[in-house]
Short mmCIF file of C-alpha atoms in Angstrom, two decimals:
data_model
loop_
_atom_site.label_atom_id
_atom_site.label_comp_id
_atom_site.label_asym_id
_atom_site.label_seq_id
_atom_site.Cartn_x
_atom_site.Cartn_y
_atom_site.Cartn_z
CA MET A 29 107.31 106.18 154.04
CA ALA A 30 109.16 107.33 157.11
CA ALA A 31 108.14 110.24 159.27
CA LEU A 32 110.63 113.06 159.68
CA ARG A 33 110.94 115.66 162.38
CA THR A 34 111.65 119.32 161.91
CA PRO A 35 113.77 121.33 162.14
CA PHE A 36 116.00 119.62 159.59
CA PRO A 37 119.71 120.42 159.18
CA THR A 38 118.87 122.71 156.30
CA ASP A 39 122.21 124.41 155.94
CA ARG A 40 125.40 124.97 157.87
CA TRP A 41 123.87 127.73 160.02
CA VAL A 42 120.34 126.63 160.79
CA GLY A 43 121.25 123.00 161.27
CA ARG A 44 124.08 123.76 163.67
CA LYS A 45 122.27 126.39 165.70
CA THR A 46 118.80 124.90 166.12
CA ILE A 47 118.30 124.24 169.81
CA ALA A 48 115.79 123.02 172.33
CA VAL A 49 113.63 125.12 174.63
CA CYS A 50 115.59 127.30 177.09
CA SER A 51 118.86 125.48 176.47
CA HIS A 52 122.20 126.40 177.98
CA THR A 53 122.89 128.71 175.04
CA GLY A 54 120.22 131.08 176.27
CA TYR A 55 117.58 130.80 173.54
CA CYS A 56 114.14 130.22 175.04
CA LEU A 57 111.17 129.05 173.01
CA THR A 58 107.56 128.83 174.09
CA THR A 59 106.09 125.34 174.35
CA ALA A 60 103.74 125.89 171.40
CA TYR A 61 106.56 127.42 169.37
CA GLU A 62 108.88 124.51 170.08
CA SER A 63 106.25 121.86 169.34
CA VAL A 64 105.66 123.04 165.77
CA LEU A 65 109.38 123.35 165.11
CA TYR A 66 109.81 119.72 166.13
CA GLN A 67 106.70 118.37 164.46
CA THR A 68 106.65 115.12 162.49
CA ILE A 69 106.48 115.39 158.69
CA ASN A 70 105.41 112.44 156.59
CA CYS A 71 108.13 112.39 153.92
CA ASP A 72 110.88 110.02 152.83
CA PRO A 73 114.06 110.55 154.92
CA TYR A 74 115.84 111.79 151.78
CA VAL A 75 113.78 114.97 151.95
CA LYS A 76 115.72 116.21 154.98
CA ASN A 77 118.71 116.70 152.64
CA LEU A 78 116.79 119.03 150.35
CA GLY A 79 117.24 122.03 152.64
CA GLN A 80 120.95 122.11 151.86
CA LYS A 81 122.07 124.95 149.63
CA VAL A 82 123.29 122.79 146.76
CA TYR A 83 122.11 122.17 143.22
CA HIS A 84 119.27 119.67 143.46
CA GLY A 85 119.27 117.10 140.67
CA SER A 86 117.64 113.69 140.35
CA PRO A 87 117.67 111.81 143.66
CA GLY A 88 117.72 108.44 141.89
CA ASP A 89 115.66 106.36 139.49
CA THR A 90 112.07 107.18 138.61
CA ALA A 91 110.62 104.97 141.34
CA PHE A 92 112.68 106.53 144.12
CA THR A 93 112.09 110.03 142.76
CA GLY A 94 108.38 109.28 142.91
CA THR A 95 108.70 108.33 146.57
CA VAL A 96 110.58 111.52 147.39
CA CYS A 97 108.15 113.61 145.36
CA SER A 98 104.93 112.06 146.62
CA ALA A 99 101.77 114.14 146.96
CA THR A 100 101.68 113.10 150.61
CA CYS A 101 105.03 114.76 151.22
CA SER A 102 103.98 117.89 149.35
CA THR A 103 100.90 118.22 151.54
CA ALA A 104 102.93 117.52 154.68
CA LEU A 105 105.43 120.27 153.88
CA SER A 106 102.64 122.77 153.22
CA THR A 107 100.88 121.82 156.44
CA ALA A 108 104.10 122.11 158.45
CA ARG A 109 104.76 125.58 157.09
CA ARG A 110 101.24 126.73 157.86
CA ARG A 111 101.51 125.48 161.44
CA ILE A 112 104.88 127.14 162.00
CA ALA A 113 103.70 130.44 160.50
CA GLY A 114 100.58 130.40 162.67
CA SER A 115 102.21 129.42 165.94
CA CYS A 116 105.30 131.57 165.58
CA ALA A 117 103.74 134.79 164.25
CA SER A 118 104.91 136.69 167.32
CA THR A 119 108.46 135.30 167.03
CA PRO A 120 109.52 135.83 163.39
CA GLU A 121 113.15 134.85 164.00
CA LEU A 122 114.46 131.58 165.39
CA PHE A 123 117.40 133.70 166.56
CA GLN A 124 119.08 136.82 165.23
CA GLY A 125 119.26 136.77 161.45
CA TYR A 126 117.42 133.42 160.99
CA PRO A 127 113.73 133.61 160.06
CA VAL A 128 111.68 130.97 161.85
CA LEU A 129 110.32 129.78 158.50
CA SER A 130 113.77 129.31 156.95
CA PRO A 131 114.18 125.61 157.89
CA ILE A 132 110.91 124.55 156.28
CA ASP A 133 111.13 127.04 153.40
CA SER A 134 114.61 125.89 152.40
CA ILE A 135 113.48 122.25 152.33
CA THR A 136 110.39 123.12 150.32
CA ALA A 137 112.52 125.07 147.82
CA GLY A 138 114.83 122.07 147.40
CA TRP A 139 111.84 119.74 147.08
CA ASN A 140 110.37 121.92 144.33
CA GLU A 141 113.65 121.88 142.40
CA THR A 142 113.89 118.11 142.78
CA CYS A 143 110.29 117.35 141.83
CA LEU A 144 109.66 119.71 138.92
CA LYS A 145 107.75 118.00 136.07
CA ASP A 146 106.94 118.96 132.50
CA ALA A 147 103.52 118.87 130.84
CA ASN A 148 103.93 115.16 130.08
CA GLY A 149 104.55 114.28 133.72
CA GLY A 150 108.26 113.58 133.29
CA TYR A 151 110.74 114.70 135.92
CA CYS A 152 112.69 117.67 134.60
CA ASN A 153 115.98 116.83 136.30
CA ALA A 154 116.16 113.47 134.54
CA LYS A 155 115.57 115.16 131.19
CA ILE A 156 118.13 117.91 131.85
CA GLU A 157 120.72 115.34 132.93
CA ALA A 158 120.21 113.52 129.61
CA PHE A 159 121.11 116.62 127.60
CA ASP A 160 124.26 116.62 125.49
CA ASP A 161 127.43 118.07 126.99
CA PHE A 162 128.48 121.45 125.64
CA GLU A 163 131.18 124.01 126.33
CA GLU A 164 129.25 127.19 125.50
CA LEU A 165 125.57 128.08 125.51
CA VAL A 166 125.77 128.93 121.81
CA ASP A 167 126.61 125.27 121.17
CA MET A 168 123.56 123.95 123.04
CA PRO A 169 120.83 122.53 120.77
CA LYS A 170 117.92 124.97 120.70
CA ASP A 171 115.33 122.33 121.56
CA GLN A 172 117.23 121.73 124.80
CA LEU A 173 118.09 125.36 125.53
CA CYS A 174 114.49 126.46 125.02
CA SER A 175 112.85 123.44 126.63
CA PHE A 176 110.33 123.97 129.42
CA CYS A 177 112.44 122.00 131.88
CA TYR A 178 115.70 123.87 131.36
CA GLY A 179 114.14 127.31 131.52
CA GLU A 180 111.67 126.63 134.32
CA LYS A 181 114.32 125.00 136.52
CA LEU A 182 116.39 128.19 136.30
CA ARG A 183 113.34 130.40 136.88
CA MET A 184 112.37 128.36 139.92
CA MET A 185 115.88 128.72 141.32
CA GLN A 186 115.83 132.47 140.60
CA ARG A 187 112.64 132.89 142.62
CA SER A 188 114.15 131.24 145.70
CA PRO A 189 116.61 132.84 148.13
CA TYR A 190 117.61 129.32 149.24
CA SER A 191 118.84 128.03 145.87
CA THR A 192 122.32 128.12 144.37
CA TYR A 193 121.16 130.58 141.71
CA ASP A 194 124.03 132.99 141.12
CA SER A 195 125.45 135.39 138.56
CA LEU A 196 126.51 132.56 136.23
CA ARG A 197 123.03 131.06 136.20
CA ALA A 198 121.61 134.57 135.78
CA GLU A 199 123.64 134.91 132.57
CA THR A 200 122.22 131.60 131.36
CA LEU A 201 118.64 132.65 132.09
CA GLN A 202 119.24 135.99 130.38
CA TYR A 203 120.50 134.12 127.31
CA ILE A 204 117.34 131.99 127.32
CA ASN A 205 115.19 135.13 127.58
CA GLU A 206 116.96 136.63 124.58
CA ASN A 207 116.99 133.55 122.35
CA CYS A 208 113.90 131.50 123.11
CA GLY A 209 111.05 133.97 122.67
CA GLY A 210 108.01 134.18 124.87
CA THR A 211 107.68 136.18 128.06
CA THR A 212 110.97 137.17 129.62
CA SER A 213 111.52 136.54 133.30
CA PRO A 214 113.58 138.29 136.00
CA THR A 215 117.19 137.20 136.19
CA ASP A 216 118.61 138.93 139.27
CA PRO A 217 119.38 136.62 142.23
CA GLN A 218 117.22 137.06 145.32
CA LEU A 219 118.63 138.75 148.39
CA PRO A 220 119.47 136.29 151.19
CA VAL A 221 116.86 135.90 153.92
CA ILE A 222 119.36 134.38 156.36
CA THR A 223 121.55 137.24 157.55
CA PRO A 224 124.09 136.26 160.22
CA ASN A 225 125.28 139.13 162.35
CA GLY A 226 128.81 138.82 160.95
CA THR A 227 130.61 138.42 164.26
CA VAL A 228 132.87 135.63 165.37
CA PRO A 229 131.31 133.20 167.89
CA GLU A 230 131.77 134.37 171.50
CA THR A 231 134.04 131.41 172.18
CA CYS A 232 136.72 130.67 169.61
CA ALA A 233 138.17 127.26 170.42
CA THR A 234 141.71 128.15 169.38
CA GLY A 235 141.47 131.69 170.73
CA VAL A 236 142.94 133.04 167.51
CA LYS A 237 140.89 135.50 165.52
CA TYR A 238 141.82 137.03 162.19
CA THR A 239 140.44 140.24 160.72
CA ALA A 240 139.79 139.82 157.01
CA GLN A 241 141.55 142.29 154.72
CA ALA A 242 140.56 143.57 151.30
CA GLY A 243 141.72 141.05 148.72
CA ASP A 244 141.65 138.08 151.09
CA THR A 245 140.15 134.77 150.04
CA CYS A 246 139.68 131.58 152.03
CA ASN A 247 142.52 130.10 150.00
CA SER A 248 144.92 132.95 150.79
CA ILE A 249 144.07 132.88 154.49
CA ALA A 250 144.36 129.09 154.66
CA LYS A 251 147.77 129.12 152.96
CA ALA A 252 149.11 131.99 155.05
CA LYS A 253 147.97 130.44 158.33
CA SER A 254 148.54 126.77 157.36
CA ILE A 255 144.96 125.77 158.09
CA SER A 256 142.15 123.94 156.34
CA GLY A 257 139.97 126.18 154.20
CA SER A 258 136.98 123.90 154.73
CA SER A 259 137.43 124.06 158.51
CA LEU A 260 137.75 127.85 158.34
CA TYR A 261 134.47 128.05 156.44
CA TYR A 262 132.72 125.51 158.66
CA ILE A 263 133.41 127.17 162.02
CA ASN A 264 132.57 130.71 160.87
CA PRO A 265 128.84 131.01 160.13
CA SER A 266 129.28 134.62 158.98
CA LEU A 267 131.75 133.60 156.26
CA VAL A 268 129.42 133.59 153.27
CA ASP A 269 131.74 134.43 150.37
CA CYS A 270 135.08 132.63 150.37
CA ASP A 271 136.13 134.47 147.22
CA ALA A 272 135.88 137.79 149.03
CA PRO A 273 135.36 137.66 152.80
CA ALA A 274 133.98 140.97 154.02
CA ALA A 275 136.89 143.27 154.86
CA GLY A 276 136.94 143.93 158.58
CA SER A 277 135.02 140.79 159.50
CA GLU A 278 136.50 138.80 162.37
CA LEU A 279 137.13 135.10 161.76
CA CYS A 280 137.98 132.32 164.19
CA LEU A 281 140.95 130.31 162.92
CA PRO A 282 140.99 126.51 163.28
CA LEU A 283 144.00 124.53 164.46
CA THR A 284 146.97 124.58 162.11
CA CYS A 285 148.47 121.60 160.33
CA GLU A 286 152.02 120.99 159.21
CA THR A 287 151.10 120.19 155.61
CA THR A 288 148.36 121.59 153.37
CA TYR A 289 147.35 120.61 149.86
CA ASP A 290 145.63 122.50 147.03
CA VAL A 291 142.78 120.31 145.82
CA LYS A 292 142.46 120.14 142.04
CA GLU A 293 139.36 119.40 140.03
CA GLY A 294 139.05 115.63 139.69
CA ASP A 295 140.91 114.88 142.92
CA GLY A 296 139.41 112.38 145.34
CA CYS A 297 140.15 111.64 148.97
CA VAL A 298 141.59 108.20 148.19
CA ALA A 299 144.06 109.53 145.64
CA ILE A 300 145.01 112.47 147.85
CA GLY A 301 145.50 110.13 150.81
CA VAL A 302 147.75 107.79 148.84
CA ASP A 303 149.78 110.71 147.48
CA GLN A 304 150.19 112.18 150.98
CA ALA A 305 150.93 108.84 152.71
CA THR A 306 147.76 108.87 154.77
CA THR A 307 144.21 107.52 154.49
CA TRP A 308 141.09 108.95 152.93
CA GLN A 309 139.43 108.68 156.35
CA ASN A 310 142.05 111.05 157.75
CA ILE A 311 141.46 113.54 154.96
CA ILE A 312 137.81 113.67 155.99
CA LYS A 313 138.64 113.75 159.71
CA TRP A 314 141.15 116.59 159.41
CA ASN A 315 138.92 118.86 157.31
CA SER A 316 135.63 119.84 158.92
CA GLY A 317 132.77 120.11 156.46
CA VAL A 318 134.07 117.44 154.06
CA ASP A 319 131.27 114.89 153.98
CA ASP A 320 131.61 111.20 154.79
CA ARG A 321 131.67 110.25 151.10
CA CYS A 322 134.21 112.95 150.29
CA SER A 323 131.88 114.09 147.53
CA ASN A 324 132.55 117.78 148.21
CA ILE A 325 136.35 117.69 148.46
CA TRP A 326 136.48 119.82 145.30
CA SER A 327 134.68 123.14 145.41
CA SER A 328 134.64 126.04 142.98
CA PRO A 329 133.08 129.51 143.01
CA ALA A 330 130.28 128.07 140.89
CA THR A 331 129.32 125.53 143.58
CA THR A 332 127.66 125.99 146.94
CA PRO A 333 129.06 125.82 149.48
CA TYR A 334 132.40 127.12 148.25
CA TRP A 335 135.19 127.03 150.83
CA GLY A 336 138.22 127.19 148.57
CA ASN A 337 140.65 124.40 147.77
CA VAL A 338 143.20 124.28 150.60
CA ILE A 339 142.95 121.27 152.91
CA CYS A 340 145.02 119.78 155.71
CA VAL A 341 146.81 116.55 154.81
CA SER A 342 148.40 116.18 158.24
CA ALA A 343 146.69 116.20 161.61
CA PRO A 344 145.67 119.64 162.90
CA GLY A 345 146.89 120.24 166.41
CA GLU A 346 148.82 123.48 166.70
CA ILE A 347 147.49 126.88 167.64
CA PRO A 348 147.76 129.40 164.77
CA ASP A 349 150.52 131.98 165.09
CA GLY A 350 149.73 135.01 167.18
CA SER A 351 148.32 133.76 170.48
CA VAL A 352 148.53 131.34 173.33
CA VAL A 353 145.33 129.62 174.39
CA SER A 354 144.94 128.77 178.04
CA GLY A 355 144.89 125.06 178.44
CA ASN A 356 145.62 124.08 174.86
CA GLY A 357 149.16 123.07 175.74
CA THR A 358 148.49 122.35 179.39
CA VAL A 359 146.36 119.58 180.86
CA VAL A 360 143.91 120.87 183.46
CA ASP A 361 142.41 118.85 186.29
CA PRO A 362 138.95 117.41 185.68
CA PRO A 363 136.15 119.47 187.27
CA SER A 364 135.60 118.65 190.93
CA THR A 365 131.88 119.41 190.72
CA GLY A 366 130.85 116.46 188.60
CA THR A 367 131.79 113.37 186.60
CA VAL A 368 133.75 113.25 183.37
CA ALA A 369 132.15 111.09 180.68
CA GLN A 370 133.66 107.65 180.15
CA GLY A 371 136.04 107.60 177.21
CA THR A 372 136.78 111.33 177.36
CA THR A 373 140.47 112.11 177.03
CA GLU A 374 142.34 113.11 180.16
CA LEU A 375 144.63 115.27 178.02
CA CYS A 376 142.19 118.14 178.10
CA GLY A 377 142.67 121.88 178.48
CA GLN A 378 139.01 122.86 178.77
CA TYR A 379 135.92 120.94 179.87
CA PHE A 380 132.24 121.53 179.18
CA GLN A 381 129.26 120.37 181.26
CA VAL A 382 126.17 119.32 179.33
CA GLN A 383 122.94 121.07 180.29
CA GLU A 384 119.36 120.02 179.59
CA GLY A 385 118.47 120.48 175.93
CA ALA A 386 122.04 120.56 174.62
CA THR A 387 122.93 118.82 171.38
CA CYS A 388 126.31 118.16 169.82
CA SER A 389 125.41 120.67 167.11
CA SER A 390 124.66 123.43 169.60
CA ILE A 391 127.84 122.69 171.57
CA ILE A 392 130.23 122.79 168.62
CA ALA A 393 128.47 125.75 167.00
CA GLY A 394 128.43 127.76 170.21
CA ASN A 395 132.11 127.11 170.84
CA ALA A 396 133.43 126.94 167.26
CA VAL A 397 134.85 123.45 167.78
CA PRO A 398 135.13 121.14 164.76
CA ILE A 399 132.90 118.10 165.21
CA ASN A 400 135.72 115.72 164.29
CA LEU A 401 137.92 117.10 167.08
CA PHE A 402 135.06 116.95 169.59
CA LEU A 403 134.35 113.30 168.73
CA ARG A 404 138.01 112.30 168.91
CA ALA A 405 138.26 113.79 172.39
CA ASN A 406 135.05 112.13 173.60
CA HIS A 407 134.88 108.53 172.43
CA SER A 408 131.56 107.79 174.14
CA LEU A 409 129.82 110.03 171.61
CA ARG A 410 130.79 107.58 168.86
CA ASN A 411 130.06 109.42 165.60
CA ASN A 412 128.42 112.47 164.10
CA GLU A 413 125.08 110.76 163.54
CA SER A 414 124.69 109.40 167.09
CA CYS A 415 126.58 112.12 168.97
CA SER A 416 123.60 113.89 170.57
CA GLN A 417 121.99 110.56 171.46
CA TYR A 418 124.91 109.68 173.74
CA LEU A 419 125.27 113.06 175.44
CA ARG A 420 124.42 112.80 179.14
CA VAL A 421 123.12 115.80 181.07
CA GLY A 422 125.43 116.73 183.95
CA LEU A 423 128.50 114.93 182.63
CA TRP A 424 131.62 116.82 181.66
CA TYR A 425 133.16 116.43 178.19
CA CYS A 426 136.44 117.68 176.79
CA LEU A 427 135.82 120.74 174.65
CA LEU A 428 139.44 121.63 173.90
CA PRO A 429 142.00 118.81 174.10
CA VAL A 430 145.69 119.63 174.26
CA ARG A 431 147.70 119.43 171.08
CA ASP A 432 148.71 115.93 169.97
CA PHE A 433 146.36 114.43 172.58
CA ASP A 434 145.56 111.48 170.32
CA SER A 435 148.94 111.03 168.64
CA SER A 436 149.40 107.65 170.29
CA LEU A 437 145.94 106.32 169.37
#
């Protein structure tokens, strides 16, 4: 069993904004506070994924599920939480709107959903996944509808503010309460404990900000501005509801693309790439937030995260209508006060010097730069997984390359 270190990338906010002590972003943590946040936890590496706000099903076969759900890991998670709560009592928030316990609590909530067992010791997710398919709840066999696993999984999700429990699942739980007898349970979703301040990051890489209007959706904004809906969602931590962005909220717009595509249920990156005369790798590269396996290319209001269905199928590279960004169309001279990292593009309109404690996540989050764009402009950083490992303190990197900087690559 491998040892993990907290804080894990638990969701798109906490994972991107977790930083080291007194980093260049201005967040300063005490030594004791930092040490418990970065403690080692004795769990399988898979557990780090359980803090993501997605539906948590079976991680694999029974043997692997047993490894993920070991008693050792359960104890380690409890111990980690106790240490964080004790050491950070005087600092309840990691930063504004993010409780210090949220990284470990979100992982524990996902672990509980993953590892739920029935009275016979069987994993509930495996049993639920073996249920018959049905269109309506009224068609579901009663022994399945009223089973311990089906009801308790929903109740567990309802009790957690980190789960994907929503109004649709609330209707299902209410139906169980009404038709399965026994003690009824609450059905209302929990209020979120992570409450971003709702403002656009101080630095918007494109320089173009859009004020959401009543009736807007991520899809309507993406179509109107010719941008990727997933990139829009990814670079705006305050954008919680893509079906109804808060009217008056200010959003940073990503780079535009010449051609967008409305993803349909059942679409895959390979098929989309073939249809659009490009590659599936480009589909992933051009749409921040689409994972390396392209497993989340389709999203719906019933899934989390939901970013809409509009993606870029040509390379982003133009500034959205309405502004001119200094440097985006003009190459600036490299800084005279230091050294530019090897492999960094010379076609750059804005440079960034790495300070002690910086990570790729903190850089792109603090400047609203898509990770794919940042990596393309700085080849020495290699890929998303190794990016922070290859950052060098004191070197300058290209934060905002000029449009079409890599068109000849």
